[in-house]
Amino acid sequence: MNLFGFALINLRRRPARTLLSTLGIGLAVGGAVALLSLGQGIRSGVGDSLDERGADLVVSQRASTDAFGGRLPETMGGRLAAVPGVAGVDGELIAFAANASGRPILVAGAAPGSAALRQAPIVAGRNLREGDDRQVVLGDVIAESLGLTPGATIELQDESFEVVGIARWKSRMNRSVVLMPLAALQALTFRTGQVTGFHIRLAEPRTAAHREEVRAALAATGPVLVSDAAEVMDNYRNLAVLNAVSLAVSLIALALGGLNVLSSQLMSVQERTREIGIISAIGWTDRRLLGLILLEGMVLGTMGCLLGTGIGIAFTGLFEAIPAIGRYITFKPTIVGLGVPLVGAMVLCAAGALYPAWRAVRLSPAAALRRG
């Protein structure tokens, strides 16, 4: 029988302990996968939303802590539009507004003629147009959630707006947004003359060198951050804090998984003291005995990681079932989101098996047989 088969037999001898150890590792890995996916989901969700609305670059306030808290003067758009290589600039205001039942709804204010309005995929009713003030366009998901169709009325911050159209975007965040004229949202949120940021459309050619040149020129216009649509959220402190907390909690959970392996294997070695003495007496080398104990720990880790991957994906499904999160974020498993917890868990499981393995090889055959 090979070493792997021997390790499986040893693990099957205590099925309840093996199952509980595997479950403990699985929960640790699953929690890590879910927490790391949360930050990645927010990042990719915002990036997909901006990219779909025609933003090549995004200019935002440098000192802002989150994507919706920035404040820039709307008049700054003219200065940005004068930068060579810029084909268009659209100021946009983003805010949460409560509807009649107190539910917070994501609202975007866009100026007439902006790319966000031109590219809105209207599937019912019409788009916003010049002269609209108390009219809005709803993403199809939020429209279905609220049971609204073109011609209905929606209350936001105790003010009534007419629903004139329904748009079916591709990104989940856009599908749950209410689009209204920029001036109307500025008045509604008491931010007259202000925008959250500017969406920049680049002129041709859109090469990497051209993008970086325009980016540097935009950054020189004032105390602003200039980001690609996909990396907008990287610049905000709140997401950085969320990622740091998620990583810390994940490391703690994975460390507990490693301790689970340590306690399980240590107990197993203590119970098999006589057996270890016998196999040492019949010629097993320290290296082979060390390999057996480590292999048992790694098998536990592998089973726990496989279980944890499924648990993590299930956890992200639970996140999506929470309306405040699932309406705006799509959780897609990524190589980083899955790989980091899995590699970390395997390393910690191996580390957890080291001490029991070291204890086993330190026993002389005679001492092991006496203690057994």
mmCIF file of C-alpha atoms in Angstrom:
data_model
loop_
_atom_site.group_PDB
_atom_site.id
_atom_site.type_symbol
_atom_site.label_atom_id
_atom_site.label_comp_id
_atom_site.label_asym_id
_atom_site.label_seq_id
_atom_site.Cartn_x
_atom_site.Cartn_y
_atom_site.Cartn_z
ATOM 1 C CA MET A 1 0.000 0.000 0.000
ATOM 2 C CA ASN A 2 1.315 3.473 -0.861
ATOM 3 C CA LEU A 3 1.570 6.404 1.537
ATOM 4 C CA PHE A 4 -1.560 8.096 0.213
ATOM 5 C CA GLY A 5 -3.693 5.002 0.734
ATOM 6 C CA PHE A 6 -2.334 4.616 4.247
ATOM 7 C CA ALA A 7 -3.222 8.273 4.991
ATOM 8 C CA LEU A 8 -6.803 7.735 3.771
ATOM 9 C CA ILE A 9 -7.189 4.662 5.972
ATOM 10 C CA ASN A 10 -6.005 6.614 9.012
ATOM 11 C CA LEU A 11 -8.467 9.416 8.321
ATOM 12 C CA ARG A 12 -11.346 6.962 7.861
ATOM 13 C CA ARG A 13 -10.642 5.382 11.241
ATOM 14 C CA ARG A 14 -12.068 8.472 12.950
ATOM 15 C CA PRO A 15 -14.844 9.554 10.529
ATOM 16 C CA ALA A 16 -16.539 12.003 12.903
ATOM 17 C CA ARG A 17 -13.277 13.826 13.642
ATOM 18 C CA THR A 18 -12.311 13.893 9.975
ATOM 19 C CA LEU A 19 -15.737 15.222 9.001
ATOM 20 C CA LEU A 20 -15.699 17.945 11.660
ATOM 21 C CA SER A 21 -12.134 18.977 10.752
ATOM 22 C CA THR A 22 -13.069 19.134 7.074
ATOM 23 C CA LEU A 23 -16.159 21.180 7.882
ATOM 24 C CA GLY A 24 -14.132 23.586 10.032
ATOM 25 C CA ILE A 25 -11.632 24.156 7.236
ATOM 26 C CA GLY A 26 -14.457 24.455 4.701
ATOM 27 C CA LEU A 27 -16.245 27.130 6.702
ATOM 28 C CA ALA A 28 -12.993 29.068 7.105
ATOM 29 C CA VAL A 29 -12.243 28.923 3.374
ATOM 30 C CA GLY A 30 -15.864 29.661 2.439
ATOM 31 C CA GLY A 31 -15.971 32.715 4.679
ATOM 32 C CA ALA A 32 -12.696 33.991 3.223
ATOM 33 C CA VAL A 33 -13.915 33.476 -0.356
ATOM 34 C CA ALA A 34 -17.180 35.291 0.353
ATOM 35 C CA LEU A 35 -15.586 38.257 2.145
ATOM 36 C CA LEU A 36 -12.905 38.783 -0.497
ATOM 37 C CA SER A 37 -15.559 38.487 -3.220
ATOM 38 C CA LEU A 38 -17.585 41.268 -1.604
ATOM 39 C CA GLY A 39 -14.927 43.922 -2.199
ATOM 40 C CA GLN A 40 -14.197 42.596 -5.680
ATOM 41 C CA GLY A 41 -17.910 42.619 -6.508
ATOM 42 C CA ILE A 42 -18.243 46.273 -5.524
ATOM 43 C CA ARG A 43 -15.161 47.190 -7.548
ATOM 44 C CA SER A 44 -16.221 45.359 -10.706
ATOM 45 C CA GLY A 45 -19.868 46.448 -10.357
ATOM 46 C CA VAL A 46 -19.003 50.147 -10.343
ATOM 47 C CA GLY A 47 -16.460 49.666 -13.133
ATOM 48 C CA ASP A 48 -18.941 47.836 -15.385
ATOM 49 C CA SER A 49 -21.560 50.520 -14.694
ATOM 50 C CA LEU A 50 -19.271 53.395 -15.683
ATOM 51 C CA ASP A 51 -17.894 51.607 -18.714
ATOM 52 C CA GLU A 52 -21.402 50.876 -20.011
ATOM 53 C CA ARG A 53 -22.330 54.541 -19.683
ATOM 54 C CA GLY A 54 -19.445 55.627 -21.896
ATOM 55 C CA ALA A 55 -16.730 56.642 -19.436
ATOM 56 C CA ASP A 56 -13.159 56.065 -20.610
ATOM 57 C CA LEU A 57 -11.781 57.953 -17.615
ATOM 58 C CA VAL A 58 -13.408 59.289 -14.465
ATOM 59 C CA VAL A 59 -12.410 62.505 -12.704
ATOM 60 C CA SER A 60 -13.413 62.671 -9.029
ATOM 61 C CA GLN A 61 -12.582 64.558 -5.862
ATOM 62 C CA ARG A 62 -9.224 63.571 -4.421
ATOM 63 C CA ALA A 63 -10.169 63.721 -0.731
ATOM 64 C CA SER A 64 -13.466 61.846 -1.035
ATOM 65 C CA THR A 65 -13.862 58.687 1.064
ATOM 66 C CA ASP A 66 -16.449 56.980 -1.148
ATOM 67 C CA ALA A 67 -17.723 56.958 -4.704
ATOM 68 C CA PHE A 68 -20.902 58.878 -3.883
ATOM 69 C CA GLY A 69 -19.514 61.509 -1.517
ATOM 70 C CA GLY A 70 -17.331 63.527 -3.896
ATOM 71 C CA ARG A 71 -18.152 67.131 -4.698
ATOM 72 C CA LEU A 72 -16.748 69.002 -7.662
ATOM 73 C CA PRO A 73 -17.977 72.265 -9.201
ATOM 74 C CA GLU A 74 -19.982 71.640 -12.364
ATOM 75 C CA THR A 75 -18.133 74.517 -14.032
ATOM 76 C CA MET A 76 -14.928 72.489 -13.901
ATOM 77 C CA GLY A 77 -16.207 70.533 -16.891
ATOM 78 C CA GLY A 78 -15.185 73.304 -19.280
ATOM 79 C CA ARG A 79 -11.601 73.177 -18.043
ATOM 80 C CA LEU A 80 -11.484 69.408 -18.458
ATOM 81 C CA ALA A 81 -12.997 69.594 -21.951
ATOM 82 C CA ALA A 82 -10.153 71.917 -23.024
ATOM 83 C CA VAL A 83 -7.526 69.234 -22.352
ATOM 84 C CA PRO A 84 -6.077 67.941 -25.666
ATOM 85 C CA GLY A 85 -7.261 64.429 -26.470
ATOM 86 C CA VAL A 86 -10.619 64.788 -24.683
ATOM 87 C CA ALA A 87 -13.626 64.241 -26.947
ATOM 88 C CA GLY A 88 -16.330 64.867 -24.369
ATOM 89 C CA VAL A 89 -16.974 65.570 -20.698
ATOM 90 C CA ASP A 90 -20.170 64.674 -18.817
ATOM 91 C CA GLY A 91 -20.748 65.774 -15.240
ATOM 92 C CA GLU A 92 -22.788 63.329 -13.195
ATOM 93 C CA LEU A 93 -24.225 63.457 -9.702
ATOM 94 C CA ILE A 94 -24.802 60.217 -7.798
ATOM 95 C CA ALA A 95 -26.872 60.018 -4.624
ATOM 96 C CA PHE A 96 -29.187 57.773 -2.661
ATOM 97 C CA ALA A 97 -32.742 59.057 -2.269
ATOM 98 C CA ALA A 98 -35.536 57.548 -0.175
ATOM 99 C CA ASN A 99 -38.806 56.621 -1.859
ATOM 100 C CA ALA A 100 -42.255 56.855 -0.255
ATOM 101 C CA SER A 101 -41.650 53.733 1.847
ATOM 102 C CA GLY A 102 -38.228 54.912 3.028
ATOM 103 C CA ARG A 103 -36.264 52.554 0.793
ATOM 104 C CA PRO A 104 -32.933 54.035 -0.360
ATOM 105 C CA ILE A 105 -32.669 54.121 -4.148
ATOM 106 C CA LEU A 106 -29.589 54.916 -6.214
ATOM 107 C CA VAL A 107 -30.188 57.990 -8.382
ATOM 108 C CA ALA A 108 -27.947 59.389 -11.118
ATOM 109 C CA GLY A 109 -28.305 62.918 -12.411
ATOM 110 C CA ALA A 110 -27.125 63.428 -15.996
ATOM 111 C CA ALA A 111 -27.031 66.527 -18.174
ATOM 112 C CA PRO A 112 -28.959 66.647 -21.472
ATOM 113 C CA GLY A 113 -26.871 65.196 -24.287
ATOM 114 C CA SER A 114 -24.602 63.183 -21.976
ATOM 115 C CA ALA A 115 -23.382 59.744 -23.032
ATOM 116 C CA ALA A 116 -25.318 58.167 -20.170
ATOM 117 C CA LEU A 117 -28.560 59.428 -21.712
ATOM 118 C CA ARG A 118 -27.610 58.800 -25.351
ATOM 119 C CA GLN A 119 -26.623 55.213 -24.605
ATOM 120 C CA ALA A 120 -29.542 54.360 -22.329
ATOM 121 C CA PRO A 121 -31.136 51.204 -23.857
ATOM 122 C CA ILE A 122 -34.786 52.250 -23.616
ATOM 123 C CA VAL A 123 -37.172 49.280 -23.833
ATOM 124 C CA ALA A 124 -40.402 51.047 -22.854
ATOM 125 C CA GLY A 125 -41.508 54.669 -23.032
ATOM 126 C CA ARG A 126 -38.926 57.309 -23.988
ATOM 127 C CA ASN A 127 -35.603 58.712 -22.889
ATOM 128 C CA LEU A 128 -35.043 61.952 -20.999
ATOM 129 C CA ARG A 129 -34.803 64.975 -23.257
ATOM 130 C CA GLU A 130 -34.143 68.696 -23.195
ATOM 131 C CA GLY A 131 -36.652 70.522 -21.024
ATOM 132 C CA ASP A 132 -37.441 67.571 -18.736
ATOM 133 C CA ASP A 133 -37.359 68.452 -15.042
ATOM 134 C CA ARG A 134 -39.684 66.171 -13.067
ATOM 135 C CA GLN A 135 -39.194 63.133 -15.292
ATOM 136 C CA VAL A 136 -37.078 60.025 -14.677
ATOM 137 C CA VAL A 137 -35.958 56.855 -16.457
ATOM 138 C CA LEU A 138 -35.781 53.663 -14.391
ATOM 139 C CA GLY A 139 -33.547 50.655 -14.811
ATOM 140 C CA ASP A 140 -35.682 47.607 -15.539
ATOM 141 C CA VAL A 141 -34.775 45.830 -12.271
ATOM 142 C CA ILE A 142 -35.753 48.735 -10.008
ATOM 143 C CA ALA A 143 -38.866 49.343 -12.130
ATOM 144 C CA GLU A 144 -39.960 45.722 -11.725
ATOM 145 C CA SER A 145 -39.117 45.793 -8.008
ATOM 146 C CA LEU A 146 -41.289 48.869 -7.450
ATOM 147 C CA GLY A 147 -43.986 47.765 -9.892
ATOM 148 C CA LEU A 148 -43.668 50.918 -12.011
ATOM 149 C CA THR A 149 -44.200 51.446 -15.736
ATOM 150 C CA PRO A 150 -44.012 54.523 -18.010
ATOM 151 C CA GLY A 151 -46.669 57.001 -16.917
ATOM 152 C CA ALA A 152 -46.440 56.058 -13.233
ATOM 153 C CA THR A 153 -45.191 58.350 -10.490
ATOM 154 C CA ILE A 154 -42.301 57.731 -8.114
ATOM 155 C CA GLU A 155 -41.670 59.657 -4.925
ATOM 156 C CA LEU A 156 -38.078 60.532 -4.050
ATOM 157 C CA GLN A 157 -37.246 62.601 -0.971
ATOM 158 C CA ASP A 158 -40.974 63.458 -0.661
ATOM 159 C CA GLU A 159 -41.100 64.869 -4.194
ATOM 160 C CA SER A 160 -42.974 63.320 -7.115
ATOM 161 C CA PHE A 161 -41.417 62.437 -10.474
ATOM 162 C CA GLU A 162 -43.010 61.007 -13.599
ATOM 163 C CA VAL A 163 -41.580 57.754 -14.969
ATOM 164 C CA VAL A 164 -41.186 58.327 -18.710
ATOM 165 C CA GLY A 165 -39.045 55.340 -19.677
ATOM 166 C CA ILE A 166 -37.538 51.989 -18.700
ATOM 167 C CA ALA A 167 -33.947 51.135 -19.660
ATOM 168 C CA ARG A 168 -32.473 47.635 -19.774
ATOM 169 C CA TRP A 169 -28.746 47.992 -19.181
ATOM 170 C CA LYS A 170 -26.326 45.067 -18.983
ATOM 171 C CA SER A 171 -24.660 45.843 -15.651
ATOM 172 C CA ARG A 172 -26.649 45.132 -12.506
ATOM 173 C CA MET A 173 -25.918 48.517 -10.948
ATOM 174 C CA ASN A 174 -27.279 50.401 -13.961
ATOM 175 C CA ARG A 175 -30.357 48.192 -14.022
ATOM 176 C CA SER A 176 -31.188 49.379 -10.492
ATOM 177 C CA VAL A 177 -30.539 53.087 -10.982
ATOM 178 C CA VAL A 178 -33.000 55.949 -11.414
ATOM 179 C CA LEU A 179 -31.816 58.394 -14.070
ATOM 180 C CA MET A 180 -33.009 62.003 -13.825
ATOM 181 C CA PRO A 181 -31.936 65.438 -15.141
ATOM 182 C CA LEU A 182 -28.808 66.690 -13.410
ATOM 183 C CA ALA A 183 -30.371 69.972 -12.321
ATOM 184 C CA ALA A 184 -33.314 68.143 -10.736
ATOM 185 C CA LEU A 185 -31.073 65.907 -8.644
ATOM 186 C CA GLN A 186 -28.892 68.856 -7.648
ATOM 187 C CA ALA A 187 -31.976 70.631 -6.329
ATOM 188 C CA LEU A 188 -33.295 67.466 -4.667
ATOM 189 C CA THR A 189 -30.020 66.894 -2.758
ATOM 190 C CA PHE A 190 -29.209 70.583 -2.114
ATOM 191 C CA ARG A 191 -26.043 70.344 -4.195
ATOM 192 C CA THR A 192 -26.714 73.053 -6.761
ATOM 193 C CA GLY A 193 -23.836 73.478 -9.180
ATOM 194 C CA GLN A 194 -22.065 70.352 -7.941
ATOM 195 C CA VAL A 195 -21.354 66.933 -9.412
ATOM 196 C CA THR A 196 -19.925 63.740 -7.979
ATOM 197 C CA GLY A 197 -17.503 63.399 -10.871
ATOM 198 C CA PHE A 198 -16.921 63.794 -14.592
ATOM 199 C CA HIS A 199 -17.028 61.043 -17.215
ATOM 200 C CA ILE A 200 -14.333 61.619 -19.808
ATOM 201 C CA ARG A 201 -14.576 60.318 -23.379
ATOM 202 C CA LEU A 202 -11.271 60.136 -25.202
ATOM 203 C CA ALA A 203 -10.649 61.140 -28.795
ATOM 204 C CA GLU A 204 -9.015 58.746 -31.213
ATOM 205 C CA PRO A 205 -6.544 57.086 -31.158
ATOM 206 C CA ARG A 206 -7.292 55.465 -27.803
ATOM 207 C CA THR A 207 -3.884 53.905 -27.327
ATOM 208 C CA ALA A 208 -2.383 53.216 -23.911
ATOM 209 C CA ALA A 209 0.168 55.996 -24.403
ATOM 210 C CA HIS A 210 -2.537 58.473 -25.422
ATOM 211 C CA ARG A 211 -4.676 57.495 -22.424
ATOM 212 C CA GLU A 212 -1.804 58.063 -19.995
ATOM 213 C CA GLU A 213 -0.941 61.407 -21.598
ATOM 214 C CA VAL A 214 -4.532 62.652 -21.278
ATOM 215 C CA ARG A 215 -4.764 61.237 -17.790
ATOM 216 C CA ALA A 216 -1.726 63.201 -16.658
ATOM 217 C CA ALA A 217 -3.069 66.392 -18.239
ATOM 218 C CA LEU A 218 -6.437 65.963 -16.511
ATOM 219 C CA ALA A 219 -4.743 65.369 -13.155
ATOM 220 C CA ALA A 220 -2.865 68.648 -13.584
ATOM 221 C CA THR A 221 -6.092 70.664 -13.756
ATOM 222 C CA GLY A 222 -6.646 70.596 -9.990
ATOM 223 C CA PRO A 223 -6.839 68.470 -6.821
ATOM 224 C CA VAL A 224 -8.617 65.578 -8.531
ATOM 225 C CA LEU A 225 -8.223 61.861 -9.055
ATOM 226 C CA VAL A 226 -8.240 60.509 -12.598
ATOM 227 C CA SER A 227 -9.073 56.814 -12.889
ATOM 228 C CA ASP A 228 -9.963 54.189 -15.453
ATOM 229 C CA ALA A 229 -13.552 53.040 -15.095
ATOM 230 C CA ALA A 230 -12.397 49.642 -13.805
ATOM 231 C CA GLU A 231 -10.195 51.117 -11.079
ATOM 232 C CA VAL A 232 -12.429 53.917 -9.780
ATOM 233 C CA MET A 233 -13.181 52.168 -6.517
ATOM 234 C CA ASP A 234 -9.492 51.556 -5.809
ATOM 235 C CA ASN A 235 -9.117 55.200 -4.837
ATOM 236 C CA TYR A 236 -11.781 55.289 -2.139
ATOM 237 C CA ARG A 237 -10.944 54.811 1.516
ATOM 238 C CA ASN A 238 -14.195 53.072 2.438
ATOM 239 C CA LEU A 239 -13.552 50.227 0.001
ATOM 240 C CA ALA A 240 -9.937 50.020 1.169
ATOM 241 C CA VAL A 241 -11.183 49.683 4.761
ATOM 242 C CA LEU A 242 -13.702 47.019 3.697
ATOM 243 C CA ASN A 243 -10.972 45.077 1.880
ATOM 244 C CA ALA A 244 -8.608 45.361 4.848
ATOM 245 C CA VAL A 245 -11.283 44.147 7.278
ATOM 246 C CA SER A 246 -12.238 41.310 4.918
ATOM 247 C CA LEU A 247 -8.594 40.256 4.611
ATOM 248 C CA ALA A 248 -8.058 40.387 8.388
ATOM 249 C CA VAL A 249 -11.177 38.330 9.111
ATOM 250 C CA SER A 250 -10.213 35.885 6.344
ATOM 251 C CA LEU A 251 -6.725 35.405 7.797
ATOM 252 C CA ILE A 252 -8.184 34.779 11.248
ATOM 253 C CA ALA A 253 -10.642 32.255 9.827
ATOM 254 C CA LEU A 254 -7.897 30.471 7.870
ATOM 255 C CA ALA A 255 -5.635 30.435 10.936
ATOM 256 C CA LEU A 256 -8.444 28.749 12.874
ATOM 257 C CA GLY A 257 -8.640 26.209 10.060
ATOM 258 C CA GLY A 258 -4.912 25.531 10.475
ATOM 259 C CA LEU A 259 -5.376 25.123 14.242
ATOM 260 C CA ASN A 260 -8.181 22.690 13.486
ATOM 261 C CA VAL A 261 -5.726 20.519 11.556
ATOM 262 C CA LEU A 262 -3.145 20.906 14.341
ATOM 263 C CA SER A 263 -5.520 19.714 17.061
ATOM 264 C CA SER A 264 -6.900 16.886 14.927
ATOM 265 C CA GLN A 265 -3.500 15.535 13.902
ATOM 266 C CA LEU A 266 -1.996 15.991 17.352
ATOM 267 C CA MET A 267 -4.805 13.950 18.867
ATOM 268 C CA SER A 268 -4.391 11.355 16.127
ATOM 269 C CA VAL A 269 -0.655 11.023 16.814
ATOM 270 C CA GLN A 270 -1.271 10.628 20.551
ATOM 271 C CA GLU A 271 -3.844 7.893 19.947
ATOM 272 C CA ARG A 272 -1.527 6.041 17.556
ATOM 273 C CA THR A 273 1.624 6.141 19.667
ATOM 274 C CA ARG A 274 1.940 2.343 19.776
ATOM 275 C CA GLU A 275 1.222 2.047 16.063
ATOM 276 C CA ILE A 276 3.896 4.642 15.306
ATOM 277 C CA GLY A 277 6.349 2.667 17.434
ATOM 278 C CA ILE A 278 5.559 -0.538 15.535
ATOM 279 C CA ILE A 279 5.967 0.939 12.051
ATOM 280 C CA SER A 280 9.184 2.630 13.161
ATOM 281 C CA ALA A 281 10.446 -0.701 14.504
ATOM 282 C CA ILE A 282 9.763 -2.487 11.201
ATOM 283 C CA GLY A 283 11.894 -0.039 9.280
ATOM 284 C CA TRP A 284 9.924 3.140 8.505
ATOM 285 C CA THR A 285 12.275 6.076 8.231
ATOM 286 C CA ASP A 286 11.656 9.386 9.956
ATOM 287 C CA ARG A 287 11.139 10.974 6.540
ATOM 288 C CA ARG A 288 8.436 8.508 5.585
ATOM 289 C CA LEU A 289 6.670 8.849 8.926
ATOM 290 C CA LEU A 290 6.880 12.635 8.656
ATOM 291 C CA GLY A 291 5.444 12.423 5.144
ATOM 292 C CA LEU A 292 2.517 10.296 6.346
ATOM 293 C CA ILE A 293 1.408 12.774 9.030
ATOM 294 C CA LEU A 294 1.865 15.752 6.697
ATOM 295 C CA LEU A 295 -0.038 13.966 3.942
ATOM 296 C CA GLU A 296 -2.965 13.342 6.285
ATOM 297 C CA GLY A 297 -3.039 17.064 7.106
ATOM 298 C CA MET A 298 -2.886 17.994 3.429
ATOM 299 C CA VAL A 299 -5.701 15.571 2.562
ATOM 300 C CA LEU A 300 -7.816 17.214 5.272
ATOM 301 C CA GLY A 301 -6.886 20.619 3.842
ATOM 302 C CA THR A 302 -7.741 19.576 0.277
ATOM 303 C CA MET A 303 -11.141 18.211 1.259
ATOM 304 C CA GLY A 304 -11.809 21.329 3.321
ATOM 305 C CA CYS A 305 -10.808 23.596 0.444
ATOM 306 C CA LEU A 306 -13.102 21.798 -1.994
ATOM 307 C CA LEU A 307 -15.956 22.063 0.476
ATOM 308 C CA GLY A 308 -15.051 25.685 1.244
ATOM 309 C CA THR A 309 -15.157 26.669 -2.428
ATOM 310 C CA GLY A 310 -18.753 25.494 -2.636
ATOM 311 C CA ILE A 311 -19.616 27.172 0.676
ATOM 312 C CA GLY A 312 -17.999 30.448 -0.468
ATOM 313 C CA ILE A 313 -19.958 30.502 -3.718
ATOM 314 C CA ALA A 314 -23.142 29.734 -1.751
ATOM 315 C CA PHE A 315 -22.345 32.595 0.637
ATOM 316 C CA THR A 316 -22.008 35.020 -2.275
ATOM 317 C CA GLY A 317 -25.441 33.847 -3.409
ATOM 318 C CA LEU A 318 -26.749 34.829 0.021
ATOM 319 C CA PHE A 319 -25.163 38.269 -0.426
ATOM 320 C CA GLU A 320 -27.015 38.661 -3.711
ATOM 321 C CA ALA A 321 -30.265 37.726 -1.955
ATOM 322 C CA ILE A 322 -29.885 40.768 0.320
ATOM 323 C CA PRO A 323 -31.730 43.528 -1.610
ATOM 324 C CA ALA A 324 -29.448 46.369 -0.471
ATOM 325 C CA ILE A 325 -26.455 44.476 -1.916
ATOM 326 C CA GLY A 326 -27.830 42.200 -4.616
ATOM 327 C CA ARG A 327 -29.601 44.992 -6.507
ATOM 328 C CA TYR A 328 -26.284 46.640 -7.340
ATOM 329 C CA ILE A 329 -23.540 43.995 -7.223
ATOM 330 C CA THR A 330 -22.908 40.838 -9.201
ATOM 331 C CA PHE A 331 -20.588 38.359 -7.528
ATOM 332 C CA LYS A 332 -18.383 36.529 -9.996
ATOM 333 C CA PRO A 333 -15.763 34.059 -8.708
ATOM 334 C CA THR A 334 -12.298 35.279 -9.686
ATOM 335 C CA ILE A 335 -8.913 33.583 -9.706
ATOM 336 C CA VAL A 336 -7.707 35.914 -6.954
ATOM 337 C CA GLY A 337 -10.882 35.575 -4.889
ATOM 338 C CA LEU A 338 -10.654 31.779 -4.978
ATOM 339 C CA GLY A 339 -6.902 31.310 -5.202
ATOM 340 C CA VAL A 340 -5.785 33.388 -2.212
ATOM 341 C CA PRO A 341 -7.975 31.592 0.368
ATOM 342 C CA LEU A 342 -7.213 28.161 -1.118
ATOM 343 C CA VAL A 343 -3.446 28.661 -1.167
ATOM 344 C CA GLY A 344 -3.548 30.221 2.296
ATOM 345 C CA ALA A 345 -5.591 27.325 3.656
ATOM 346 C CA MET A 346 -3.263 24.689 2.205
ATOM 347 C CA VAL A 347 -0.196 26.441 3.622
ATOM 348 C CA LEU A 348 -1.780 26.744 7.066
ATOM 349 C CA CYS A 349 -2.985 23.130 6.995
ATOM 350 C CA ALA A 350 0.548 21.977 6.180
ATOM 351 C CA ALA A 351 1.878 24.187 8.980
ATOM 352 C CA GLY A 352 -0.745 22.776 11.347
ATOM 353 C CA ALA A 353 0.374 19.220 10.569
ATOM 354 C CA LEU A 354 4.073 19.976 11.089
ATOM 355 C CA TYR A 355 4.106 19.891 14.890
ATOM 356 C CA PRO A 356 2.214 16.577 15.197
ATOM 357 C CA ALA A 357 4.538 15.126 12.537
ATOM 358 C CA TRP A 358 7.585 16.391 14.438
ATOM 359 C CA ARG A 359 6.215 14.866 17.643
ATOM 360 C CA ALA A 360 5.760 11.528 15.883
ATOM 361 C CA VAL A 361 9.312 11.283 14.506
ATOM 362 C CA ARG A 362 10.823 12.258 17.876
ATOM 363 C CA LEU A 363 9.442 9.098 19.494
ATOM 364 C CA SER A 364 11.864 6.204 19.548
ATOM 365 C CA PRO A 365 10.277 2.819 18.759
ATOM 366 C CA ALA A 366 10.949 1.520 22.281
ATOM 367 C CA ALA A 367 9.486 4.605 23.981
ATOM 368 C CA ALA A 368 6.462 4.556 21.691
ATOM 369 C CA LEU A 369 5.748 0.915 22.451
ATOM 370 C CA ARG A 370 6.075 1.527 26.219
ATOM 371 C CA ARG A 371 3.745 4.539 26.081
ATOM 372 C CA GLY A 372 1.242 2.694 23.944
#
